[in-house]
mmCIF file of C-alpha atoms and ligand atoms in Angstrom:
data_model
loop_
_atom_site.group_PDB
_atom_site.id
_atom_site.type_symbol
_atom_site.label_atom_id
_atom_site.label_comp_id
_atom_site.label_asym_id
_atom_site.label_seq_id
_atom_site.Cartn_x
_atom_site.Cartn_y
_atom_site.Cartn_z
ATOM 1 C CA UNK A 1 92.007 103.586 79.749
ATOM 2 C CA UNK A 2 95.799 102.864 79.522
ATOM 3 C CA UNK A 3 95.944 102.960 83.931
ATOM 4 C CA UNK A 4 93.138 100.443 83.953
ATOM 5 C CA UNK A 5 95.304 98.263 81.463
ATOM 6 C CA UNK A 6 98.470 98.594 83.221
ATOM 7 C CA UNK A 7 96.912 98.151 86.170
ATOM 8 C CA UNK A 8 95.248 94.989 85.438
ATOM 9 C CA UNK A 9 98.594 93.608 84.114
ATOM 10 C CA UNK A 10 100.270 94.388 87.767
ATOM 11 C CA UNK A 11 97.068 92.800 89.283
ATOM 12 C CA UNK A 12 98.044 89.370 87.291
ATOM 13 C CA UNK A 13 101.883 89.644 87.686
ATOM 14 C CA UNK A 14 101.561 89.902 91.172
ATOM 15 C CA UNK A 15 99.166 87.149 91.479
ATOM 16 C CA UNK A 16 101.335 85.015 89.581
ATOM 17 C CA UNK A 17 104.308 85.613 91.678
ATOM 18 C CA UNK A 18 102.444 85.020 94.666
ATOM 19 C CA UNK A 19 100.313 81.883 94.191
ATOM 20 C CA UNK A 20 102.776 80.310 92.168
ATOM 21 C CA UNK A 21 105.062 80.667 95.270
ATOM 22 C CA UNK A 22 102.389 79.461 97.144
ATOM 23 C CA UNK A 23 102.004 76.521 94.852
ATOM 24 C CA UNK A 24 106.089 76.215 94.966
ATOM 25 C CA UNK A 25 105.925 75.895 98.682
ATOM 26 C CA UNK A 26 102.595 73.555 99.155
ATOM 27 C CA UNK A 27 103.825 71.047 96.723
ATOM 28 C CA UNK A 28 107.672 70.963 96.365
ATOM 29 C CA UNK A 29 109.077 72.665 99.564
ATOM 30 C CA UNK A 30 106.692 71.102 101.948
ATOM 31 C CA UNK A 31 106.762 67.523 100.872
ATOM 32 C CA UNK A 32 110.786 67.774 100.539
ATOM 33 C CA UNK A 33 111.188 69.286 104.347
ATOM 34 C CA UNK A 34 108.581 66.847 105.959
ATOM 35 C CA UNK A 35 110.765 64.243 104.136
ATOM 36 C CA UNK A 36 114.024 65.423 105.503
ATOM 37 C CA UNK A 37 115.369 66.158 102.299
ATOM 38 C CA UNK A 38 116.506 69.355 102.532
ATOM 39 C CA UNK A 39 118.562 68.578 106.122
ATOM 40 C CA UNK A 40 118.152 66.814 109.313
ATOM 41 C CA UNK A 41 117.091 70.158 111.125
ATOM 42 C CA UNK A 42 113.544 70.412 109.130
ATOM 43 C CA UNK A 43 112.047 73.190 110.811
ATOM 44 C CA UNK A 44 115.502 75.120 109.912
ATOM 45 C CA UNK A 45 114.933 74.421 106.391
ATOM 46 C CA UNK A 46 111.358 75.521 105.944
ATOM 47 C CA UNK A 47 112.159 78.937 107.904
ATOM 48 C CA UNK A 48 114.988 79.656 105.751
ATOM 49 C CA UNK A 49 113.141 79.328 102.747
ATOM 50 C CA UNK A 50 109.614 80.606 103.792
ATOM 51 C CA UNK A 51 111.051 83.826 105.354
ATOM 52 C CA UNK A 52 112.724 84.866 101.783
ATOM 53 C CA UNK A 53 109.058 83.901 100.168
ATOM 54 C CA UNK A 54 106.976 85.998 102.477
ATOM 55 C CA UNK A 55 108.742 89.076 101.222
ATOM 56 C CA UNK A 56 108.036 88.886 98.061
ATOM 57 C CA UNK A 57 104.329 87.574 99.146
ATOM 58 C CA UNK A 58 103.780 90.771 101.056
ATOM 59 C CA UNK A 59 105.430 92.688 98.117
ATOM 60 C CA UNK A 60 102.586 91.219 95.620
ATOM 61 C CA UNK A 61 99.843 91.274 98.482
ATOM 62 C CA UNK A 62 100.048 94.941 98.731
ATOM 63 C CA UNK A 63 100.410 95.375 94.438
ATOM 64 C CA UNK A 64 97.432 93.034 94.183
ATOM 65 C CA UNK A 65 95.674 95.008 96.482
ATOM 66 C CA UNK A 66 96.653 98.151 95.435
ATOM 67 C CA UNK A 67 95.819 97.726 91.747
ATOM 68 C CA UNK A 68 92.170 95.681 92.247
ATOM 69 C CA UNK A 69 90.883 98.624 94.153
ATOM 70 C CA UNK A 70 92.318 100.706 91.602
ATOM 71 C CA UNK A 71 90.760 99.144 88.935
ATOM 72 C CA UNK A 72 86.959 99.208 91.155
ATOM 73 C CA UNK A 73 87.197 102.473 91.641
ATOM 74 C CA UNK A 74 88.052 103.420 88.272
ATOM 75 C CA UNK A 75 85.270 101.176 86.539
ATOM 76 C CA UNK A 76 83.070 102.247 89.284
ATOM 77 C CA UNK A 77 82.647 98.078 90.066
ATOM 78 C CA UNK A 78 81.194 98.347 93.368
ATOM 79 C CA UNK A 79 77.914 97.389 92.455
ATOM 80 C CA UNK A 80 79.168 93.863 91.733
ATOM 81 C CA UNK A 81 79.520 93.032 95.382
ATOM 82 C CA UNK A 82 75.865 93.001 95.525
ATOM 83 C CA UNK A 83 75.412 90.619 93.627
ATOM 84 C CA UNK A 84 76.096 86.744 93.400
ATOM 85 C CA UNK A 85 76.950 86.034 89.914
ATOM 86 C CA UNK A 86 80.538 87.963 91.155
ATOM 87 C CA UNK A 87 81.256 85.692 93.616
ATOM 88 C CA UNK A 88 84.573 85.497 92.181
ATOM 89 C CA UNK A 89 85.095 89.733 92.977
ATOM 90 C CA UNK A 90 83.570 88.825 96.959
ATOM 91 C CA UNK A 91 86.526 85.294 97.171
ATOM 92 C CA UNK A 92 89.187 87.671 95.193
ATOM 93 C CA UNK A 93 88.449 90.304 98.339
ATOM 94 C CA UNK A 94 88.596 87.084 100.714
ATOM 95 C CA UNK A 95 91.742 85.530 99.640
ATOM 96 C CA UNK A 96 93.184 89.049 99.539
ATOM 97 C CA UNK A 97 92.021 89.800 103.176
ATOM 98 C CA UNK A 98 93.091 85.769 104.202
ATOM 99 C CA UNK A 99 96.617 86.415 103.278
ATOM 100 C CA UNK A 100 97.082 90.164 104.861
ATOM 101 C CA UNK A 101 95.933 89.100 108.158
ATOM 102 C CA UNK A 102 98.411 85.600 107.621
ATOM 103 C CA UNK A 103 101.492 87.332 106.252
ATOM 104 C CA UNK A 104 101.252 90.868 108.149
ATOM 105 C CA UNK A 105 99.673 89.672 111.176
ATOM 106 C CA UNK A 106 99.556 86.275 112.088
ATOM 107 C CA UNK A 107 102.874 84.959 110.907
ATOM 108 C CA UNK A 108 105.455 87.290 112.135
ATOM 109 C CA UNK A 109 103.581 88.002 115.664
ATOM 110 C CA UNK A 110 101.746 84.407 116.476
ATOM 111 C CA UNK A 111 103.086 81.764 114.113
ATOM 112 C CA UNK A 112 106.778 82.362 114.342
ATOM 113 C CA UNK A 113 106.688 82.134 118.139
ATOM 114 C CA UNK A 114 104.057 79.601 118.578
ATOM 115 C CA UNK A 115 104.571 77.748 115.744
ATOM 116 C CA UNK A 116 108.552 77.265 116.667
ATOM 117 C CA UNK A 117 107.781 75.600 119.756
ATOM 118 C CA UNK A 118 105.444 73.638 118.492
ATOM 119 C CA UNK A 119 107.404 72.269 115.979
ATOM 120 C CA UNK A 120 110.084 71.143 118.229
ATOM 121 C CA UNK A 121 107.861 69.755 120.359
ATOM 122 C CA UNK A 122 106.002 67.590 117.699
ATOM 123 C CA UNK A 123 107.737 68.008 114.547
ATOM 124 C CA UNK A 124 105.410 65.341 112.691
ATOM 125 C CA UNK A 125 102.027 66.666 113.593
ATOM 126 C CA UNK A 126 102.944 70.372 113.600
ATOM 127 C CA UNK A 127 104.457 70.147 109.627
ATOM 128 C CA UNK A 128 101.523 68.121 108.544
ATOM 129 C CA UNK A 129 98.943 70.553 110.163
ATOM 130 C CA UNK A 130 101.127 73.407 107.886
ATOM 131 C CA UNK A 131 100.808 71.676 104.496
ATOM 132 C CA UNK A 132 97.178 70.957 105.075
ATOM 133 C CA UNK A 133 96.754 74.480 105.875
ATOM 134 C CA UNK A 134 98.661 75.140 102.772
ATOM 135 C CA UNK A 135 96.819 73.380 100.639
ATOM 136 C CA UNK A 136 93.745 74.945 101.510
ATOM 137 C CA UNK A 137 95.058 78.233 100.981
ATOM 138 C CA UNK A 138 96.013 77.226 97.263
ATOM 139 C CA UNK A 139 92.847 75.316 96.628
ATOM 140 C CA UNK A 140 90.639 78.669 97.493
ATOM 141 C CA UNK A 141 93.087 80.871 95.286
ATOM 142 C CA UNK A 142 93.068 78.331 92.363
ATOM 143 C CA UNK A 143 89.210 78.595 92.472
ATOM 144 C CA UNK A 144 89.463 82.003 93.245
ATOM 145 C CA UNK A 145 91.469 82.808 89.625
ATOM 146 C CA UNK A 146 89.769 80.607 87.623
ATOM 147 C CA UNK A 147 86.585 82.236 88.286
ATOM 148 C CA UNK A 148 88.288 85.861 88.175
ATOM 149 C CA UNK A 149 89.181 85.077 84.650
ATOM 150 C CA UNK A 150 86.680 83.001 83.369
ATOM 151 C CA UNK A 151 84.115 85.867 85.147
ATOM 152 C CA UNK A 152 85.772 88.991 83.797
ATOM 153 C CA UNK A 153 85.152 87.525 80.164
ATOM 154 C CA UNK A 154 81.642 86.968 80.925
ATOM 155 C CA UNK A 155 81.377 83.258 81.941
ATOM 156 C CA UNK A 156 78.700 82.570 84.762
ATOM 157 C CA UNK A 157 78.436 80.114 86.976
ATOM 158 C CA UNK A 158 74.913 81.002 88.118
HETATM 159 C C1 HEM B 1 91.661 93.574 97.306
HETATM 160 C C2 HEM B 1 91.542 92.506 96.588
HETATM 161 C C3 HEM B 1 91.220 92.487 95.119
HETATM 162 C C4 HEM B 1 90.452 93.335 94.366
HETATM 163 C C5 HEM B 1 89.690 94.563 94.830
HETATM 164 C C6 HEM B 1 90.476 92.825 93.016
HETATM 165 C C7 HEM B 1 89.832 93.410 91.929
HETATM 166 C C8 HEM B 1 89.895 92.973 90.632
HETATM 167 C C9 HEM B 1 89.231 93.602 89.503
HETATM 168 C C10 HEM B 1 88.358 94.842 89.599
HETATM 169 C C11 HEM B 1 89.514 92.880 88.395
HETATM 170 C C12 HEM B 1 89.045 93.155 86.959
HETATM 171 C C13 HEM B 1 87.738 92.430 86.729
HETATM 172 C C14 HEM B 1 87.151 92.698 85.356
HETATM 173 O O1 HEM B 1 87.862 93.107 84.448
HETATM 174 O O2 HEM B 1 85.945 92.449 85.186
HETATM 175 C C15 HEM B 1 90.367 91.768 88.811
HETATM 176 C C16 HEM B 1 90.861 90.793 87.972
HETATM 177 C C17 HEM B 1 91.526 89.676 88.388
HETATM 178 N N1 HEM B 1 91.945 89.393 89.672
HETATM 179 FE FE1 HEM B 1 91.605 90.556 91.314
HETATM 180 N N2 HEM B 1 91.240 91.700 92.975
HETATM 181 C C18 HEM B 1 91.717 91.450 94.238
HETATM 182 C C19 HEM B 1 92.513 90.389 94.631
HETATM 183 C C20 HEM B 1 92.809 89.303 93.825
HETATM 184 C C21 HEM B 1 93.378 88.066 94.274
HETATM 185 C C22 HEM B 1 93.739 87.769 95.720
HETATM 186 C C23 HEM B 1 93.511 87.250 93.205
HETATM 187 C C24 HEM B 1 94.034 85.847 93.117
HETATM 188 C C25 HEM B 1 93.881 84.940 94.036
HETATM 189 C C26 HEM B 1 93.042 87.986 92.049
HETATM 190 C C27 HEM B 1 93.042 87.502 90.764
HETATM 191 C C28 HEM B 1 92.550 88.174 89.661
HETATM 192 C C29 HEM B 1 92.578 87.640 88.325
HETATM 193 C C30 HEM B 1 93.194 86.320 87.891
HETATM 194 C C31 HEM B 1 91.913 88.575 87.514
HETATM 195 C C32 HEM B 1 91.568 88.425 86.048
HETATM 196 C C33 HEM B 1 92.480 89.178 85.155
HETATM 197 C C34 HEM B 1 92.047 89.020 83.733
HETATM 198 O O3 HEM B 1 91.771 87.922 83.269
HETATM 199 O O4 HEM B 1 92.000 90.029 83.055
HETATM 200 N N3 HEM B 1 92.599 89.226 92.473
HETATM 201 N N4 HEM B 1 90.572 91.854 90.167
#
């Protein structure tokens, strides 16, 4: 059972250097762009700091992924998906799935190019919209790993 140990250590390191960077950019970087802090040329200053993140975000999106099916197949887990009282295995899938399609997909083919114009165009509006979206993405992975680890100890919520 040593993989499924080691595994399940990668599964949380990754995670931890992924939503904390998450949790980094929602509620330090964000707030300090939008305020101008970090230079006049805001849009500049997110880029050059989100475009280093997502690297290591893809990096820990594909360990994460890599090691949870891992650890399913070897425990034979599937079963769990059938039922509620894992809801927490269905959201882990779902934030996984959320952040593949943002960081492989979406950002570097729609958000870079639409996003850029956009937030020259309307700097205010089009930063706000970001960190709500951020926010949202953190608040559904906080929930997500609280329930992972309370629910792989046993704890139900139904
Ligand atoms: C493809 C996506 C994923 C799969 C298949 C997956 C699968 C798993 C499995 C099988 C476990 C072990 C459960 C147990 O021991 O009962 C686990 C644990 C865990 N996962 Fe995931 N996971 C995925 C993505 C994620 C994501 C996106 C997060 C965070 C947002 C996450 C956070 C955790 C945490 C915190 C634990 C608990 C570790 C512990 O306390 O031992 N997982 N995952």
């Amino acid at each position: 059972m040593d993989d499924v140990v080691i595994a399940r250590a990668l599964h949380v390191l990754a995670v931890v250097i992924w939503i904390g960077g998450v949790a980094m950019a929602t509620t330090v970087v964000l707030p300090a762009v939008r305020r101008g802090d970090l230079g006049a040329d805001r849009l500049r200053a997110f880029q050059a700091i989100e475009h280093r993140f997502a690297w290591q975000a893809r990096t820990a999106v594909i360990i994460a992924g890599l090691t949870g099916f891992y650890i399913s197949a070897r425990l034979d887990l599937w079963e769990r998906f059938a039922s509620p009282q894992f809801w927490w295995m269905h959201a882990m899938v779902c934030v996984w799935l959320l952040f593949t399609v943002i960081l492989f997909v979406a950002e570097p083919f729609i958000v870079r190019r639409h996003f850029e114009t956009w937030a020259i165009a309307a700097p205010e509006v089009a930063l706000a919209w970001l960190q709500r979206a951020h926010w949202a993405l953190l608040a559904l992975s906080l929930i997500t790993i609280f329930g992972a680890v309370a629910g792989s100890q046993g704890w139900s919520a139904f």
